[in-house]
Amino acid sequence: MKYSSQMVAKPYFIFALILLAGEIVFGLAMGAQYLYGDFLFPAIPFNVLRMVHTNLLIVLLLFGFMGATYYLIPEESERELWSPMLAKLTFWIFAAAGVATILGYLFVPYATLSASLANSFWPTMGREFLEQPTITKVGIVLVVLSYIFNTTMTVIKGRKTTISVILLTGLFGLAFFFLFAFYVPQNLAMDKFFWWFVVHLWVEGTWELILGALLAFVLIKTTGVDREHIDKWLYLIIAMTLISGLAGTGHHFFYIGTPGYWLWIGSIASAAEPIPFFLMILFAFNMSKNRRIQHDNKIALTWAKGTAVVGFLGAGVWGFFHTLAPVNYYTHGTQLTAAHGHLSFFGAYVMICFTLISYAMPILRGRPHGNGPKSQKVELASFWMMVLGMIGLTLALTVAGIMQIEMQRLPDAAHALGFMETQAAISKVYMVRLAFGVMVLLGLLTYFYSFFVKEEKAYA
Amino acid sequence: MSERITKNMARNIYFGGGLFAILVFTGLTFDTVKQIPKLSHDDKITASVALGKKVWENNNCVGCHTIMGEGAYYAPELGNAFQRLGGGDEEVFKTYLAGWMAAQPMDIANRRKMPQFHLTPEQVTNLADFLIWTSRVNNQEWPPNIKG
């Protein structure tokens, strides 16, 4: 570790991992409720489980990004973080607010939360992924602003690199588009249209800039390839992100009351959305092939390559499956959407957090060359358990989606099965999904164990 | 291929392409915002429809159901509930919905459960009006059939 202020990243990483464990546990509970409707009911109904599951994901990724930024920015800027104190303070505020919100979801009926003063003064609740009470949303804005301010000050006062500038661009975009979470028009079609400004323009826009910058940083560190080369790739990747991803938002504007031209624009632009993810694969494997150094932290590079590959599969391939309007007409709102959502969030964003944690945590724990070989072996096992578990889960949901389309969507009204009958008919597939979910949790527990593996002799 | 592209070229593609994409998307956004009121029959949003949307949001209905295909996939699509469950008749639909909401949760072992939301009769009417309005939004004839 070159700068002592990089240390503030540590609690962010640890907390992100704890939240991930929570997210997976709630995911398993949902998987069980899919099969046994009485499981946990009425204590925790499905909508509450889901809200906790998805909100934990968003918050854990924000913690992961913040930790990654605080680790990377001092090194990129060649100076200490502008205010380590502010970063520490923000951690505790964000963690406390996050925990309080989750407890609120679990122990207070949602209608009571939404009737609270702060929400009825400016109602923003009850929309997918943006279920947080208005006061929590305001808190998120303040936390993110302090995070961006701290990062910007550090970059301004230090060395400016392509990586740090692109990371900052992504962060400003993240903050800007979140503001649409505060706009809830009474027209549902308009509401849905601007809702995607947060959701799509985060995950298929600004977050990809953050992802690219983080990936580039780890590749520089673990391969020793020179910056000119890395920067060029990074620019190409994010150029394709913006060119395909912005108009690509249109693939969400097919069937929600928006004009018909989106059927064409959304299909064509989003058909190009796999390109930046494919470039990421070329990027990671090329840099790895042309590496100038043999870094002892091999597992970090494995995560980096894994991010590129699984991100491409989840976001690129599974996204492309149903991105063309005539196909989406039948797939819209089926388990196929869930399949794509799971593999893309895991592959692109959860895995980039693992990449950073895997690279930075050993250093923060006083092991500049990475963990010892035994620990890395355990971590590699956890890598494959989680990756294969997520791919298995995604394949199961894909089969479920295809069966759902065959039974419920394709036949005419007289022959099509209803929603509940269709769900009953595919319950066996949900069993398989749940089993793979358990595998992911075991993988994460194995990953946790890798932190505590003792090497036979001190590893220098 | 990457050998022929320099860092400066890549940067120019990013700035040029990015700016172009932002301009196109912004332009389309303005046009869409202009068209949505007509496509969705904005003038038919009565006080009851607006209140119904609040009932929908305040009880996190989207945490289980989809509406126009968006939401969770645990429970049936409700964008066309008016046609599927009310046969396109407003009175029939309102009576059906009131009965349905009162009957939750249903006592069938291990069927997926819908909680009891304790809505007032007015709130149920508002919710029905909201779903009726939603079912009339021009959304390119989605879903493919009445089953949603």
Coordinates of N, CA and C in Angstrom, one line a residue, chain A residues 33-34 36-38 41 45-47 50-51 110-111 114 125-126 128 162 169 184-194 196-197 201 228 231-233 235 238-239 242-243 246 249 252 254-263 265 329-330 332-333 335 337 408-409 411 413 416-420 423 430, chain B residues 1-3 5-7 10-11 13-14 17-18 21-22 25 28-29 31-33 35-37 39-40 42 45 50 53-54 57-60 62-64 66-76 105 108-115 117 130 133-134 137-148:
Chain A
Q33 N -39.8 -19.7 -1.5 CA -41.2 -19.2 -1.5 C -41.9 -19.5 -2.9
Y34 N -41.0 -19.4 -3.9 CA -41.6 -19.7 -5.3 C -42.2 -21.1 -5.3
Y36 N -42.8 -23.1 -2.2 CA -43.7 -23.3 -1.1 C -44.3 -22.0 -0.6
G37 N -45.4 -21.7 -1.1 CA -46.0 -20.3 -0.8 C -46.1 -20.0 0.7
D38 N -46.2 -21.0 1.6 CA -46.4 -20.8 3.0 C -45.0 -20.5 3.7
F41 N -44.4 -17.0 5.1 CA -45.6 -16.2 5.0 C -46.5 -16.5 6.3
P45 N -43.7 -11.5 3.5 CA -44.3 -11.8 2.1 C -43.3 -11.6 1.0
F46 N -43.6 -12.1 -0.1 CA -42.6 -12.1 -1.2 C -42.1 -10.7 -1.6
N47 N -43.0 -9.8 -1.6 CA -42.6 -8.4 -2.1 C -41.5 -7.8 -1.1
R50 N -38.2 -9.6 -1.8 CA -37.6 -9.2 -3.1 C -37.0 -7.8 -2.9
M51 N -37.7 -6.9 -2.2 CA -37.2 -5.6 -1.9 C -35.9 -5.6 -1.2
Y110 N -45.1 -2.1 4.7 CA -44.7 -1.1 3.7 C -45.6 0.1 3.6
A111 N -46.9 -0.2 3.7 CA -47.9 0.9 3.7 C -47.7 1.9 4.8
S114 N -44.7 4.0 3.9 CA -45.0 5.0 2.9 C -45.9 6.1 3.3
M125 N -42.0 6.3 -3.2 CA -41.9 4.9 -2.9 C -42.7 4.0 -3.8
G126 N -42.5 2.7 -3.7 CA -43.4 1.7 -4.4 C -43.0 1.5 -5.8
E128 N -40.2 -0.4 -8.5 CA -39.2 -1.4 -8.5 C -37.8 -0.9 -8.3
T162 N -6.3 8.8 -17.2 CA -7.5 8.5 -17.9 C -8.4 7.7 -17.0
T169 N -16.2 10.5 -14.3 CA -17.3 10.7 -15.2 C -18.5 9.8 -14.9
V184 N -41.8 11.3 -9.8 CA -42.8 10.3 -9.9 C -44.1 10.9 -10.5
P185 N -44.2 11.0 -11.8 CA -45.4 11.6 -12.4 C -46.7 10.7 -12.2
Q186 N -47.9 11.3 -12.2 CA -49.1 10.5 -11.9 C -49.4 9.7 -13.2
N187 N -48.9 10.0 -14.3 CA -49.1 9.2 -15.5 C -48.2 8.0 -15.5
L188 N -48.7 6.7 -15.4 CA -47.9 5.6 -15.3 C -46.9 5.4 -16.4
A189 N -47.3 5.7 -17.6 CA -46.4 5.5 -18.8 C -45.2 6.5 -18.7
M190 N -45.5 7.7 -18.3 CA -44.4 8.7 -18.1 C -43.5 8.3 -17.0
D191 N -44.1 7.8 -15.9 CA -43.4 7.3 -14.7 C -42.4 6.2 -15.2
K192 N -42.9 5.2 -15.9 CA -42.1 4.1 -16.4 C -40.9 4.6 -17.3
F193 N -41.3 5.6 -18.2 CA -40.3 6.1 -19.1 C -39.1 6.7 -18.3
F194 N -39.3 7.5 -17.3 CA -38.2 8.1 -16.6 C -37.6 7.2 -15.5
W196 N -36.7 4.3 -16.1 CA -35.5 3.7 -16.8 C -34.3 4.6 -16.8
F197 N -34.5 5.9 -16.7 CA -33.4 6.8 -16.7 C -32.5 6.5 -15.5
L201 N -29.9 3.6 -17.4 CA -28.7 4.5 -17.5 C -27.7 4.4 -16.4
E228 N -0.6 3.7 -22.0 CA -1.0 4.1 -23.3 C -2.0 3.1 -23.9
D231 N -5.3 2.6 -21.7 CA -6.1 3.8 -21.9 C -6.9 3.7 -23.2
K232 N -6.2 3.3 -24.3 CA -6.8 3.2 -25.6 C -8.0 2.2 -25.6
W233 N -7.7 1.1 -25.0 CA -8.8 0.1 -24.8 C -10.0 0.6 -24.0
Y235 N -10.9 3.7 -23.6 CA -11.7 4.7 -24.4 C -12.6 4.0 -25.4
I238 N -15.7 2.4 -23.5 CA -16.7 3.3 -23.0 C -17.4 4.0 -24.2
A239 N -16.6 4.2 -25.3 CA -17.2 4.8 -26.4 C -18.4 3.9 -26.9
L242 N -21.5 4.1 -24.6 CA -22.4 5.2 -24.8 C -23.1 5.1 -26.1
I243 N -22.4 4.8 -27.2 CA -23.0 4.7 -28.5 C -24.2 3.7 -28.5
L246 N -27.0 4.3 -24.8 CA -28.0 5.4 -24.6 C -29.2 5.2 -25.4
T249 N -31.4 2.3 -24.4 CA -32.5 2.3 -23.4 C -33.8 2.0 -24.1
H252 N -36.3 -0.9 -23.6 CA -37.3 -0.9 -22.5 C -38.5 -0.2 -22.8
F254 N -40.5 -0.6 -25.5 CA -41.3 -1.2 -26.5 C -42.8 -1.2 -26.1
Y255 N -43.1 -1.7 -24.9 CA -44.5 -2.0 -24.6 C -45.0 -1.3 -23.3
I256 N -44.6 -0.1 -23.1 CA -45.0 0.6 -21.9 C -45.7 1.9 -22.2
G257 N -46.3 2.0 -23.4 CA -47.0 3.2 -23.7 C -46.2 4.4 -24.3
T258 N -45.1 4.0 -24.9 CA -44.2 5.0 -25.5 C -44.3 4.9 -27.0
P259 N -43.9 5.9 -27.8 CA -44.1 5.8 -29.2 C -43.5 4.6 -29.9
G260 N -44.1 4.2 -31.1 CA -43.7 3.0 -31.8 C -42.3 3.1 -32.4
Y261 N -41.7 4.3 -32.6 CA -40.4 4.3 -33.2 C -39.3 3.6 -32.3
W262 N -39.7 3.5 -31.0 CA -38.7 2.8 -30.1 C -38.5 1.4 -30.5
L263 N -39.5 0.7 -31.1 CA -39.4 -0.7 -31.5 C -38.2 -0.8 -32.4
I265 N -35.6 1.8 -33.0 CA -34.4 2.4 -32.4 C -33.9 1.5 -31.3
Y329 N -41.6 -9.1 -27.5 CA -43.1 -9.2 -27.4 C -43.5 -10.4 -26.6
Y330 N -42.8 -11.5 -26.8 CA -43.2 -12.8 -26.1 C -42.4 -13.0 -24.8
H332 N -41.1 -10.4 -22.8 CA -41.2 -9.3 -21.9 C -41.9 -9.7 -20.6
G333 N -41.2 -9.5 -19.4 CA -41.8 -9.8 -18.1 C -41.9 -11.3 -17.8
Q335 N -39.6 -15.1 -16.9 CA -38.4 -15.5 -16.2 C -37.1 -15.3 -17.0
T337 N -36.3 -12.6 -18.3 CA -35.8 -11.3 -17.8 C -35.1 -11.5 -16.6
Q408 N -47.8 -20.1 -21.9 CA -48.7 -18.9 -21.6 C -48.8 -17.9 -22.7
R409 N -47.7 -17.7 -23.5 CA -47.7 -16.6 -24.4 C -47.9 -17.0 -25.8
P411 N -49.5 -19.8 -27.4 CA -50.8 -20.2 -27.9 C -51.9 -19.1 -27.9
A413 N -55.6 -17.4 -27.0 CA -56.2 -17.3 -25.7 C -56.9 -18.5 -25.3
A416 N -54.0 -21.1 -24.3 CA -52.9 -20.7 -23.4 C -53.3 -21.0 -22.0
L417 N -52.2 -21.4 -21.2 CA -52.4 -21.6 -19.8 C -52.4 -20.3 -19.1
G418 N -53.1 -20.2 -17.9 CA -53.0 -19.0 -17.1 C -51.7 -18.9 -16.4
F419 N -51.4 -17.7 -15.8 CA -50.1 -17.5 -15.1 C -49.9 -18.5 -14.0
M420 N -50.8 -18.7 -13.1 CA -50.6 -19.6 -12.0 C -50.4 -21.1 -12.4
Q423 N -47.0 -21.5 -13.8 CA -46.0 -21.5 -12.8 C -45.9 -22.9 -12.1
Y430 N -37.8 -24.6 -11.0 CA -37.5 -23.7 -9.9 C -36.7 -24.4 -8.7
Chain B
M1 N -6.3 -5.5 -34.8 CA -7.0 -4.3 -35.2 C -6.6 -3.1 -34.3
S2 N -6.4 -3.4 -33.0 CA -6.2 -2.3 -32.1 C -4.9 -1.6 -32.4
E3 N -3.9 -2.3 -33.1 CA -2.6 -1.6 -33.3 C -2.8 -0.4 -34.2
I5 N -5.3 1.6 -34.2 CA -6.0 2.7 -33.5 C -5.1 3.3 -32.5
T6 N -4.9 4.6 -32.5 CA -4.1 5.2 -31.4 C -5.0 5.7 -30.3
K7 N -4.3 6.0 -29.2 CA -5.1 6.4 -28.0 C -5.9 7.7 -28.3
A10 N -9.0 6.8 -30.2 CA -10.0 6.2 -29.3 C -10.7 7.2 -28.5
R11 N -9.9 8.2 -28.0 CA -10.5 9.3 -27.2 C -11.5 10.1 -28.1
I13 N -13.2 9.0 -30.6 CA -14.4 8.2 -30.8 C -15.3 8.3 -29.6
Y14 N -14.7 8.3 -28.4 CA -15.4 8.4 -27.2 C -16.2 9.7 -27.1
G17 N -18.6 10.1 -30.3 CA -19.7 9.1 -30.3 C -20.6 9.4 -29.1
G18 N -19.9 9.7 -28.0 CA -20.7 9.9 -26.7 C -21.6 11.1 -26.9
A21 N -24.5 10.4 -29.2 CA -25.5 9.5 -28.6 C -26.3 10.3 -27.6
I22 N -25.7 11.2 -26.8 CA -26.4 12.0 -25.9 C -27.4 12.9 -26.6
F25 N -30.4 10.8 -28.0 CA -31.2 10.3 -26.9 C -32.0 11.5 -26.3
L28 N -34.9 12.4 -28.7 CA -36.0 11.4 -28.7 C -36.8 11.5 -27.4
T29 N -36.0 11.8 -26.3 CA -36.7 12.0 -25.0 C -37.8 13.1 -25.1
D31 N -39.3 14.2 -27.7 CA -40.4 13.8 -28.5 C -41.3 12.8 -27.8
T32 N -40.7 11.9 -27.1 CA -41.5 10.9 -26.3 C -42.4 11.6 -25.3
V33 N -41.8 12.5 -24.6 CA -42.5 13.2 -23.5 C -43.7 13.9 -24.1
Q35 N -45.4 12.9 -26.8 CA -46.3 11.9 -27.3 C -47.1 11.1 -26.2
I36 N -46.4 10.9 -25.1 CA -47.0 10.0 -24.1 C -48.4 10.4 -23.6
P37 N -48.7 11.7 -23.4 CA -50.0 12.0 -23.0 C -51.1 11.5 -23.9
L39 N -50.8 8.9 -26.2 CA -50.8 7.5 -26.2 C -51.4 6.9 -25.0
S40 N -51.3 7.6 -23.9 CA -51.8 7.0 -22.6 C -53.1 7.6 -22.2
D42 N -53.9 10.7 -21.2 CA -53.6 11.5 -20.0 C -54.8 12.2 -19.5
I45 N -57.0 10.7 -16.7 CA -56.5 10.4 -15.4 C -57.4 11.3 -14.4
A50 N -55.5 8.7 -10.1 CA -54.3 9.2 -9.5 C -54.1 8.6 -8.1
K53 N -53.1 5.0 -8.2 CA -51.7 4.7 -8.4 C -51.0 4.8 -7.1
K54 N -51.4 5.7 -6.2 CA -50.8 5.8 -4.9 C -51.0 4.5 -4.1
E57 N -48.6 2.0 -5.4 CA -47.2 2.3 -4.9 C -47.1 2.0 -3.4
N58 N -48.0 2.5 -2.6 CA -47.9 2.5 -1.2 C -47.9 1.0 -0.6
N59 N -48.5 0.1 -1.4 CA -48.5 -1.3 -1.0 C -47.5 -2.2 -1.7
N60 N -46.7 -1.5 -2.5 CA -45.6 -2.2 -3.2 C -46.1 -3.4 -4.0
V62 N -45.9 -3.9 -7.1 CA -44.9 -4.3 -8.1 C -43.9 -5.2 -7.6
G63 N -43.9 -5.4 -6.2 CA -42.9 -6.4 -5.6 C -43.3 -7.8 -5.9
C64 N -44.5 -8.1 -6.4 CA -44.9 -9.4 -6.8 C -45.4 -9.5 -8.2
T66 N -46.4 -8.0 -12.2 CA -45.9 -7.1 -13.3 C -47.1 -6.2 -13.7
I67 N -46.7 -5.0 -14.2 CA -47.7 -4.1 -14.8 C -47.1 -3.6 -16.1
M68 N -47.8 -3.9 -17.2 CA -47.2 -3.8 -18.6 C -45.8 -4.5 -18.7
G69 N -45.8 -5.6 -18.0 CA -44.6 -6.5 -18.2 C -43.4 -6.1 -17.2
E70 N -43.6 -5.1 -16.4 CA -42.5 -4.7 -15.5 C -42.9 -4.9 -14.1
G71 N -41.9 -5.4 -13.3 CA -42.1 -5.7 -11.9 C -41.5 -7.0 -11.5
A72 N -42.2 -7.7 -10.6 CA -41.7 -9.0 -10.2 C -42.5 -10.1 -10.9
Y73 N -42.0 -11.3 -11.0 CA -42.6 -12.3 -11.8 C -43.2 -13.4 -11.0
Y74 N -43.6 -13.0 -9.8 CA -44.1 -14.0 -8.8 C -45.6 -14.1 -8.9
A75 N -46.3 -13.1 -9.4 CA -47.7 -13.1 -9.5 C -48.2 -12.5 -10.9
P76 N -49.4 -12.7 -11.2 CA -49.9 -12.4 -12.6 C -49.7 -10.9 -13.0
P105 N -55.3 -13.4 2.8 CA -54.7 -14.5 2.0 C -55.5 -15.7 1.9
I108 N -55.1 -21.9 0.9 CA -54.8 -23.1 0.1 C -53.3 -23.4 0.4
A109 N -53.0 -24.6 0.9 CA -51.7 -24.9 1.4 C -50.6 -24.7 0.3
N110 N -49.6 -24.0 0.6 CA -48.5 -23.7 -0.3 C -48.7 -23.1 -1.6
R111 N -50.0 -22.6 -1.8 CA -50.2 -21.7 -3.0 C -49.4 -20.4 -2.7
R112 N -48.9 -19.8 -3.7 CA -48.3 -18.5 -3.5 C -49.3 -17.5 -2.8
K113 N -48.9 -16.8 -1.8 CA -49.8 -16.1 -1.0 C -49.8 -14.6 -1.3
M114 N -51.0 -14.0 -1.3 CA -51.1 -12.6 -1.4 C -51.5 -12.0 0.0
P115 N -50.8 -11.1 0.5 CA -51.1 -10.6 1.9 C -52.5 -9.9 1.9
F117 N -54.2 -6.6 2.6 CA -53.7 -5.2 2.7 C -54.6 -4.2 3.5
F130 N -57.5 2.8 -11.5 CA -56.1 2.9 -12.0 C -55.8 1.8 -12.9
W133 N -57.7 2.4 -16.2 CA -57.0 3.4 -17.0 C -55.7 2.7 -17.7
T134 N -55.0 2.0 -16.9 CA -53.7 1.4 -17.4 C -54.0 0.4 -18.6
V137 N -54.0 2.1 -22.0 CA -52.8 2.7 -22.5 C -52.4 2.0 -23.8
N138 N -52.1 2.8 -24.9 CA -51.7 2.2 -26.1 C -50.2 1.7 -26.0
N139 N -50.1 0.4 -25.8 CA -48.7 -0.1 -25.6 C -48.4 -1.2 -26.7
Q140 N -48.7 -0.9 -27.9 CA -48.3 -1.8 -29.0 C -49.0 -3.1 -28.9
E141 N -50.2 -3.2 -28.4 CA -51.0 -4.4 -28.3 C -50.3 -5.5 -27.5
W142 N -49.5 -5.1 -26.5 CA -48.9 -6.1 -25.6 C -49.9 -6.3 -24.4
P143 N -50.0 -7.4 -23.8 CA -49.4 -8.8 -24.1 C -50.0 -9.5 -25.2
P144 N -49.3 -10.6 -25.6 CA -49.7 -11.3 -26.8 C -51.2 -11.9 -26.7
N145 N -51.5 -12.4 -25.5 CA -52.9 -12.9 -25.3 C -53.4 -12.4 -23.9
I146 N -54.7 -12.8 -23.7 CA -55.4 -12.3 -22.5 C -54.7 -12.8 -21.2
K147 N -54.0 -13.9 -21.3 CA -53.4 -14.5 -20.1 C -52.3 -13.6 -19.5
G148 N -51.8 -12.7 -20.2 CA -50.8 -11.7 -19.7 C -49.4 -12.3 -19.7

